[in-house]
Short mmCIF file of C-alpha atoms and ligand atoms in Angstrom, two decimals:
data_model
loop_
_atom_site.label_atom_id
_atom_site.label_comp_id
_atom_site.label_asym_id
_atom_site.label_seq_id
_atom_site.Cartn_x
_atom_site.Cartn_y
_atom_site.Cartn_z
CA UNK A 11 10.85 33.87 -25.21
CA UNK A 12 8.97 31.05 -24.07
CA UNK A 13 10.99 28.56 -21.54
CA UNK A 14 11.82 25.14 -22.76
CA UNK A 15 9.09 22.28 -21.45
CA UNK A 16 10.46 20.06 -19.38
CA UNK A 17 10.46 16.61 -20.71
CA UNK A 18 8.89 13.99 -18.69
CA UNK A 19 9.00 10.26 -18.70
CA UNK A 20 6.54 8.02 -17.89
CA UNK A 21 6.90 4.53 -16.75
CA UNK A 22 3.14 3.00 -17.08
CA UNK A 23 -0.15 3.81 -18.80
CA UNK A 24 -1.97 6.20 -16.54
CA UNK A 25 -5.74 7.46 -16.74
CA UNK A 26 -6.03 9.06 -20.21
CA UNK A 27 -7.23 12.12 -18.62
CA UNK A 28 -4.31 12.45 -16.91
CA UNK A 29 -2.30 11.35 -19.80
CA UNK A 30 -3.72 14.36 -22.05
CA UNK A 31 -3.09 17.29 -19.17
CA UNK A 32 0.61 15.59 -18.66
CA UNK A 33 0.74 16.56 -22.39
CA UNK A 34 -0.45 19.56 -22.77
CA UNK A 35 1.82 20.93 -19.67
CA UNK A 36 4.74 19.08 -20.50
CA UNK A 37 7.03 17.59 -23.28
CA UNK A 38 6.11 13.93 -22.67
CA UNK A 39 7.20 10.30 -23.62
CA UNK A 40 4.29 8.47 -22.86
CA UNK A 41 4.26 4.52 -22.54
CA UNK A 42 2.58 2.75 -25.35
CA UNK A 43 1.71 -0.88 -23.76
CA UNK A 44 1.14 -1.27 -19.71
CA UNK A 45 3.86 -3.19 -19.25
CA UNK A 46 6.53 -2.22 -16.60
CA UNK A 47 10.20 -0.82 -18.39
CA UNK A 48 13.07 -3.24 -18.19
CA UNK A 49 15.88 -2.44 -16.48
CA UNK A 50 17.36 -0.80 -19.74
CA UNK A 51 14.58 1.10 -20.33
CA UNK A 52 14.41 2.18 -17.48
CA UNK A 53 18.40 3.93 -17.58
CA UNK A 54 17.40 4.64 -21.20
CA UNK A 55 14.45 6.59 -19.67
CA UNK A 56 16.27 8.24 -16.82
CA UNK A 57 18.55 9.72 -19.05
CA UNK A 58 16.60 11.11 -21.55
CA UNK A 59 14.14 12.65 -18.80
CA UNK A 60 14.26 15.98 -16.82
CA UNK A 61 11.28 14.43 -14.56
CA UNK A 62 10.51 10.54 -14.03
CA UNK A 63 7.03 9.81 -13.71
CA UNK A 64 7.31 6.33 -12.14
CA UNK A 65 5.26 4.00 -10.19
CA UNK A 66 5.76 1.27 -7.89
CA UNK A 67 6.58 -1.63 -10.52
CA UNK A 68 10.01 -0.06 -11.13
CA UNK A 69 12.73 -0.48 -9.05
CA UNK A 70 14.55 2.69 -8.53
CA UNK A 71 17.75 1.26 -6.41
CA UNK A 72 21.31 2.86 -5.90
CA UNK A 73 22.68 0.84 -8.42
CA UNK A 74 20.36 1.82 -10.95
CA UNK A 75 20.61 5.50 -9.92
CA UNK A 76 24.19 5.36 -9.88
CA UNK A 77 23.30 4.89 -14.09
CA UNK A 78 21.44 8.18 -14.68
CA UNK A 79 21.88 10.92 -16.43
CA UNK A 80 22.93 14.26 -15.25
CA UNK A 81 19.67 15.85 -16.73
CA UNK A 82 17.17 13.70 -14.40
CA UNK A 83 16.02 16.38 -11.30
CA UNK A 84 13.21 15.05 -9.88
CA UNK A 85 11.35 11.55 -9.61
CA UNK A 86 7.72 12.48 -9.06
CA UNK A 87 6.32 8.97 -8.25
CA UNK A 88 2.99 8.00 -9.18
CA UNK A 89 1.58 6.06 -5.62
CA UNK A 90 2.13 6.66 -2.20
CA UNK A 91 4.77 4.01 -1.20
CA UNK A 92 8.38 4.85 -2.27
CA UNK A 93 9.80 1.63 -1.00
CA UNK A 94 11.02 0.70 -4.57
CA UNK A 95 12.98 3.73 -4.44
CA UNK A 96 16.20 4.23 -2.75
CA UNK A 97 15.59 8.05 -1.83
CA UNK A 98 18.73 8.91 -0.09
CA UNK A 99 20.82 7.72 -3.23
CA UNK A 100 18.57 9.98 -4.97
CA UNK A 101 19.54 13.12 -2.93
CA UNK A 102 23.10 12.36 -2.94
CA UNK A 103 22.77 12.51 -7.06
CA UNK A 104 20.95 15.40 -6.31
CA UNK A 105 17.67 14.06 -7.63
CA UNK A 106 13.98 15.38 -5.83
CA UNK A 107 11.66 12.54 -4.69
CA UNK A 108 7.92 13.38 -4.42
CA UNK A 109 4.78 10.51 -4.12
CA UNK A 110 1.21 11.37 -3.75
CA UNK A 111 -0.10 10.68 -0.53
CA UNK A 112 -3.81 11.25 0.97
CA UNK A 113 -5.73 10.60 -2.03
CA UNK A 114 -5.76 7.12 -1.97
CA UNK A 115 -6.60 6.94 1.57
CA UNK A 116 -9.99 6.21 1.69
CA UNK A 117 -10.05 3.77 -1.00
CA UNK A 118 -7.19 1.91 0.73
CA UNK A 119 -8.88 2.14 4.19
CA UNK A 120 -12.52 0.61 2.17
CA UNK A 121 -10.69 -2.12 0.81
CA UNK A 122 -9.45 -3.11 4.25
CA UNK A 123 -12.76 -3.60 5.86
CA UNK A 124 -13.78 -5.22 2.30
CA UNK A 125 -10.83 -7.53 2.80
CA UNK A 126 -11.57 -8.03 6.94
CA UNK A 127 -15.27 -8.55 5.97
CA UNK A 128 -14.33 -11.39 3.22
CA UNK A 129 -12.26 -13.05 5.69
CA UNK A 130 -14.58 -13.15 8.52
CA UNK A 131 -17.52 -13.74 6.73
CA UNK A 132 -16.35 -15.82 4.64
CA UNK A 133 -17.39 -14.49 1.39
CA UNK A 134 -14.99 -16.17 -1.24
CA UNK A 135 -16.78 -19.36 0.10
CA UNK A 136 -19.89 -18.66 -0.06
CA UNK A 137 -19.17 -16.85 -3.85
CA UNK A 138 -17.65 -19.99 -4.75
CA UNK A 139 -21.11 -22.42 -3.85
CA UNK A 140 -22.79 -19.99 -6.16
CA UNK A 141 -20.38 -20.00 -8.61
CA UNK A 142 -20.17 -23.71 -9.09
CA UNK A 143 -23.89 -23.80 -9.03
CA UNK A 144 -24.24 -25.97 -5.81
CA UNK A 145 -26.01 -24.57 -2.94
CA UNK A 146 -28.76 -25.96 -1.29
CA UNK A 147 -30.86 -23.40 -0.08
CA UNK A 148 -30.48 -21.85 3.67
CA UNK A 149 -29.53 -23.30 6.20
CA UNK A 150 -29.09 -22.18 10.29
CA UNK A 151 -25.63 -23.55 10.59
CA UNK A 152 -24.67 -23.03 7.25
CA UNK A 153 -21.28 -20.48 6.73
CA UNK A 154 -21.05 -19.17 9.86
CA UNK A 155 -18.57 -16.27 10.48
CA UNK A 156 -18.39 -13.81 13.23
CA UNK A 157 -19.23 -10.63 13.60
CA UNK A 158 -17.63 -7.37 13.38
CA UNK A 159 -19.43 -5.72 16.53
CA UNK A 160 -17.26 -6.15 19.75
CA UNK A 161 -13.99 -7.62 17.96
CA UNK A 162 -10.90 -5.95 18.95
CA UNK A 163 -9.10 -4.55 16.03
CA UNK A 164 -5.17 -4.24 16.07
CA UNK A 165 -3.78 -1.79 13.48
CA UNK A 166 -0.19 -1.52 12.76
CA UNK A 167 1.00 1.57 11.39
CA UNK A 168 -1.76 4.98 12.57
CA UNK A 169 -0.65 7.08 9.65
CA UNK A 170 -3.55 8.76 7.36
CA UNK A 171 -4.95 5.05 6.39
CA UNK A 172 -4.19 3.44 9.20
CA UNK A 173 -6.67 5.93 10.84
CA UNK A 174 -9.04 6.20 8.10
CA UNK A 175 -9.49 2.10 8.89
CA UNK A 176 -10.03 2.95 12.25
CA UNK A 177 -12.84 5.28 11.89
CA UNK A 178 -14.73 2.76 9.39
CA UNK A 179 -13.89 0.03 11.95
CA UNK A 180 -15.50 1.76 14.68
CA UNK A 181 -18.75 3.08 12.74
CA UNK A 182 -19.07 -1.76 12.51
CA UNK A 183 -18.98 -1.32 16.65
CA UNK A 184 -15.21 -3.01 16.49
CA UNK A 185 -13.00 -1.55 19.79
CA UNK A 186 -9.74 0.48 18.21
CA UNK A 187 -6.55 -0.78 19.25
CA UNK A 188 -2.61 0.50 17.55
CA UNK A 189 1.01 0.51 17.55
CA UNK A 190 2.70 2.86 15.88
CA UNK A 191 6.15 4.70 15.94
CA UNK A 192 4.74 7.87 17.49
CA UNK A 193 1.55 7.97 20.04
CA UNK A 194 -1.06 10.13 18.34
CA UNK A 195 -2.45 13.23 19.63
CA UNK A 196 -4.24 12.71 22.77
CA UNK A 197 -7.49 14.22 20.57
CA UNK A 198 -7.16 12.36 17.81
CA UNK A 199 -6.63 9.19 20.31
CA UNK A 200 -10.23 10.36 21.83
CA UNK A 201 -11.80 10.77 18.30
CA UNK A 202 -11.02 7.20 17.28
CA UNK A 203 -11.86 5.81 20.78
CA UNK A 204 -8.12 3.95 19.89
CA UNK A 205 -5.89 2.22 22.56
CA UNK A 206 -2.30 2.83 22.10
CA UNK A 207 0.05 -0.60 22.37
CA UNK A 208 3.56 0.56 22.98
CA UNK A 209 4.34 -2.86 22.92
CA UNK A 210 3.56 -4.64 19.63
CA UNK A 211 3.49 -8.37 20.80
CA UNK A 212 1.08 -7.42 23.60
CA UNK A 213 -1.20 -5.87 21.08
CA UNK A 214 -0.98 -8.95 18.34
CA UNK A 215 -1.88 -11.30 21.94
CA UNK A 216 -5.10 -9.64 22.47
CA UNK A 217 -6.37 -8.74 19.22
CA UNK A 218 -9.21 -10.64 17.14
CA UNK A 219 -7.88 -8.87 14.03
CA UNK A 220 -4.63 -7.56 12.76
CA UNK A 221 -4.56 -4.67 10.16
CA UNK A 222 -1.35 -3.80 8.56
CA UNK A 223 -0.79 -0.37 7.80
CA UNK A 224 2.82 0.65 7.80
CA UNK A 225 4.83 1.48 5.15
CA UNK A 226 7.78 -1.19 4.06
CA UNK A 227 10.91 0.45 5.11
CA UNK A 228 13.70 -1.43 6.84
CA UNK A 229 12.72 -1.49 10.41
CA UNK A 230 9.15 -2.58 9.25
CA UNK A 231 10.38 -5.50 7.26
CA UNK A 232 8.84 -9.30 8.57
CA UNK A 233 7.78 -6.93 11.47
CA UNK A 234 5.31 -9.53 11.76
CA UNK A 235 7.57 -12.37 11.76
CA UNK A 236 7.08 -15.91 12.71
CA UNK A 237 7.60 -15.67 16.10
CA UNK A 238 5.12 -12.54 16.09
CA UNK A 239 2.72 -14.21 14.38
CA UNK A 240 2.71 -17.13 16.72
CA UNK A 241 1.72 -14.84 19.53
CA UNK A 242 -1.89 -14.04 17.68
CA UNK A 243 -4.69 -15.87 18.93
CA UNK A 244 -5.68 -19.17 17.02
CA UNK A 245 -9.22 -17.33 16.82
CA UNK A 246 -7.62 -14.39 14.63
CA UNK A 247 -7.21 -13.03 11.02
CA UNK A 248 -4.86 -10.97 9.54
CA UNK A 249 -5.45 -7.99 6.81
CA UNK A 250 -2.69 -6.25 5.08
CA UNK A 251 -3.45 -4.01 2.34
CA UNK A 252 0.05 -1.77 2.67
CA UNK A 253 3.11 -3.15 1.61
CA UNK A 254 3.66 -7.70 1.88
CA UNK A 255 7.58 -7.35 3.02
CA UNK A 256 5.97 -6.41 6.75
CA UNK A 257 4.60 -10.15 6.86
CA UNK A 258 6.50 -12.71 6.42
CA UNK A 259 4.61 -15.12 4.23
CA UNK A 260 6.09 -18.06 4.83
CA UNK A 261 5.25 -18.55 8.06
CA UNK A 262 1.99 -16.47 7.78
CA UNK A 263 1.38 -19.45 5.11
CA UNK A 264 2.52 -22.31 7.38
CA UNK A 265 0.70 -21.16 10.46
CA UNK A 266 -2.34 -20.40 8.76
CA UNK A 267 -1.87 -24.23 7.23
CA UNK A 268 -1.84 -25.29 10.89
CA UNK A 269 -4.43 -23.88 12.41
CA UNK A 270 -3.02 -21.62 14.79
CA UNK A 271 -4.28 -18.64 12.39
CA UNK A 272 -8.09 -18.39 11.41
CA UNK A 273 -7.27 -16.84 8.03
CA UNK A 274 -5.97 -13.53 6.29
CA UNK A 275 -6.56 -11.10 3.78
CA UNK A 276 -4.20 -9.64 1.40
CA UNK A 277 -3.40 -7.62 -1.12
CA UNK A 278 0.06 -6.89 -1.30
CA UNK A 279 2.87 -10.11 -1.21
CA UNK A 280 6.31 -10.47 0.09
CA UNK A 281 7.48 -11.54 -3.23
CA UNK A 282 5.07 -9.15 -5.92
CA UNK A 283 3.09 -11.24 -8.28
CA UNK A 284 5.41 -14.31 -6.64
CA UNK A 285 2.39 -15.25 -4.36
CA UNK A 286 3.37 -18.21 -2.19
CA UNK A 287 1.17 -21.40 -3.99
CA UNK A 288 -0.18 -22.74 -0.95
CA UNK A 289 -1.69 -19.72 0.24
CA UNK A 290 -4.07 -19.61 -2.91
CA UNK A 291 -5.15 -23.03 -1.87
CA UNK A 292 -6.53 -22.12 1.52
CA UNK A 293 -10.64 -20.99 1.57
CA UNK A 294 -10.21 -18.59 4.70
CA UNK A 295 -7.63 -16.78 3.12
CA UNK A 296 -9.01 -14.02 0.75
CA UNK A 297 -6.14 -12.71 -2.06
CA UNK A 298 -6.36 -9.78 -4.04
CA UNK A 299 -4.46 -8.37 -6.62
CA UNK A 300 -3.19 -5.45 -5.38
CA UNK A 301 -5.93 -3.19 -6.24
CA UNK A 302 -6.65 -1.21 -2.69
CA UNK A 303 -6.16 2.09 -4.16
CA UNK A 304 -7.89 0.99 -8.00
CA UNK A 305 -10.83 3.34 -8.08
CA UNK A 306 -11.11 5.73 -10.91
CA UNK A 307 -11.52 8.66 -8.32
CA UNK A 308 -8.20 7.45 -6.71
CA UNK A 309 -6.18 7.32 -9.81
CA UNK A 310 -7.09 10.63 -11.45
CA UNK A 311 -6.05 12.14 -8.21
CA UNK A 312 -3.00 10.72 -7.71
CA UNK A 313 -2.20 12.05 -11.56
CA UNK A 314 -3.24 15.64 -10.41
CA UNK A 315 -1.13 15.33 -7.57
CA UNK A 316 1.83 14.28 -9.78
CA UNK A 317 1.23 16.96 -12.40
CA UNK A 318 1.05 19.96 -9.20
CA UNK A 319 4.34 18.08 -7.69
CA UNK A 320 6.07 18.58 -11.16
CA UNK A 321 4.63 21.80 -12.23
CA UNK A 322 5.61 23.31 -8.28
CA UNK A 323 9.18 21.90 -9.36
CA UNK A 324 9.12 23.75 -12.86
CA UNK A 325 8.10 26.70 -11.00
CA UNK A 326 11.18 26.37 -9.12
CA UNK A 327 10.06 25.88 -5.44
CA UNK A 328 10.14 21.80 -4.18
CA UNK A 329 7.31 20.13 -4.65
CA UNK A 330 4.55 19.86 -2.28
CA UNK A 331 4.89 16.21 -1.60
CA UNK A 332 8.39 15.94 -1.45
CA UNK A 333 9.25 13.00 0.38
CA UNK A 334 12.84 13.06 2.06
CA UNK A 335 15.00 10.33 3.62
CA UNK A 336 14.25 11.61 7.12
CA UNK A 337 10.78 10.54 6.78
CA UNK A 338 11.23 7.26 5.70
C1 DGY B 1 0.79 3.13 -3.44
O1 DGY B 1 0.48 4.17 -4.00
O2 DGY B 1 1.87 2.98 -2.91
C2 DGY B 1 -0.22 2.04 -3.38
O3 DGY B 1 0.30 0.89 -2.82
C3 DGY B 1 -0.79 1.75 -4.74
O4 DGY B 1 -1.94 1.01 -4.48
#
């Protein structure tokens, strides 16, 4: 007899491509508009499902998980970060936790030197002269930024993308500098020509730019907080393209204001789509949307990856990206 499909939320509109397979393997409650649940829908959801298929616009906390149903086994998340998911209440209720991690890597680590490029060469300015239709033809001392070549780069966080920046970053000539919770490998050190910092505020002194590239957790939150930022030099910028709670904005904002920050890059904000209103009025300050991972490539992967984490989890082993509190 065949088994029984397991039936399978999901929380967002995802590729269709991945969409149709989700169907054809599973029994699945698609979502019609891309609009993130409600809190409602979102217990509604959990207790209907065998498998959650969220992403990182729903907040998974104890108190919501302390609503679900008894059917709900495993949240197969559809992103890398998991910070919007309080994974040890999870495995007290017994629920599995997996995320898709590596294939949105390189994307992430392009979009970094996109956004550290912007910054320092000022592109959003010199977009907006040709937007408005007023530039005046060349000129030697016109938008001068600085180059790449020789700048010391500071990255926070030498997981996967934190060393996919670093290898970009070095093929522009910039010297590899990082803090991180662990010292890598003395190889992989070598490969990346990168200078360990076991001290963060001596790295942020000495570096020209600052790359964030930790997860949000909470020993990382306002890691860089005001009195961290003050330490940068006034000469420096600031990218973060992993998770905003590890900045705090604030005083990122106020500093920035002042002068005693050249200017930052972002795509990710302390308070989601809450971006603070001053910061969109600065020109050497370059915001994005979120949208580090947002290739095509990056998104169809991260659905296969969900569909193998749920399919090894039908199968009845754990799924290959399971992500447990112990990592976190
Ligand atoms: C993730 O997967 O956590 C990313 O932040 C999405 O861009």
């Amino acid at each position: 007899m065949p088994r029984e499909r397991l039936s399978v939320v999901v929380t967002r509109r995802l590729p269709e491509v991945v969409e149709t397979r989700l169907s054809e393997l599973f029994d699945v409650r698609l979502r019609e508009d891309d609009t993130p649940m409600t809190r409602d829908e979102l217990i509604a959801a959990t207790r209907e499902a065998d498998v959650l298929v969220p992403t990182l616009s729903d907040t998974l906390d104890a108190s919501l998980l302390g609503q679900v149903g008894d059917r709900l086994k495993l949240i197969a998340n559809y992103g890398a970060g998991v910070d919007h998911i309080d994974v040890a209440t999870a495995r007290q209720r017994g629920i599995l936790v997996s995320n898709t991690p590596g294939v949105l890597t390189d994307d992430t680590a392009d979009m970094t030197m996109a956004l550290i490029l912007a910054v320092t060469r000022r592109l959003p300015e010199g977009m907006a002269v040709m937007q408005r239709g007023e530039w005046a033809g060349w000129s030697p001392t016109a938008f001068l930024g600085g180059r790449l070549g020789g700048r010391r780069l500071g990255i926070l966080g030498m997981g996967r993308i934190g060393q996919a920046v670093a290898r970009r970053a070095r093929a522009f000539g910039m010297q590899i500098h990082y803090h991180n919770r662990h010292r890598l490998r003395p190889e992989i050190e070598e490969e990346l020509e990168a200078t360990y910092w076991e001290s963060l505020d001596q790295m942020v002194a000495r570096m020209d730019v600052i790359s964030v590239n930790c997860p949000s957790t909470p020993s990382t939150f306002h890691l860089m907080n005001a009195r961290r930022l003050k330490l940068m030099k006034p000469t420096a910028v600031i990218v973060n393209t992993s998770r905003g709670e590890v900045i705090d904005e604030n005083a990122l904002t106020r500093m920035i204001r002042a002068g005693e920050i050249a200017g930052a890059g972002l795509d990710v904000y302390e308070h989601g789509t809450e971006v603070n209103p001053r910061l969109r009025q600065l020109p050497n300050v370059v915001l994005l949307p979120h949208m580090g991972s947002a290739t095509v490539e990056g998104r169809i992967e991260m659905g296969e990856k969900v569909i193998i984490n749920i399919k090894t989890f039908e199968d009845g082993h754990r799924p290959p990206d399971q992500v447990v509190p112990s990592m976190l």
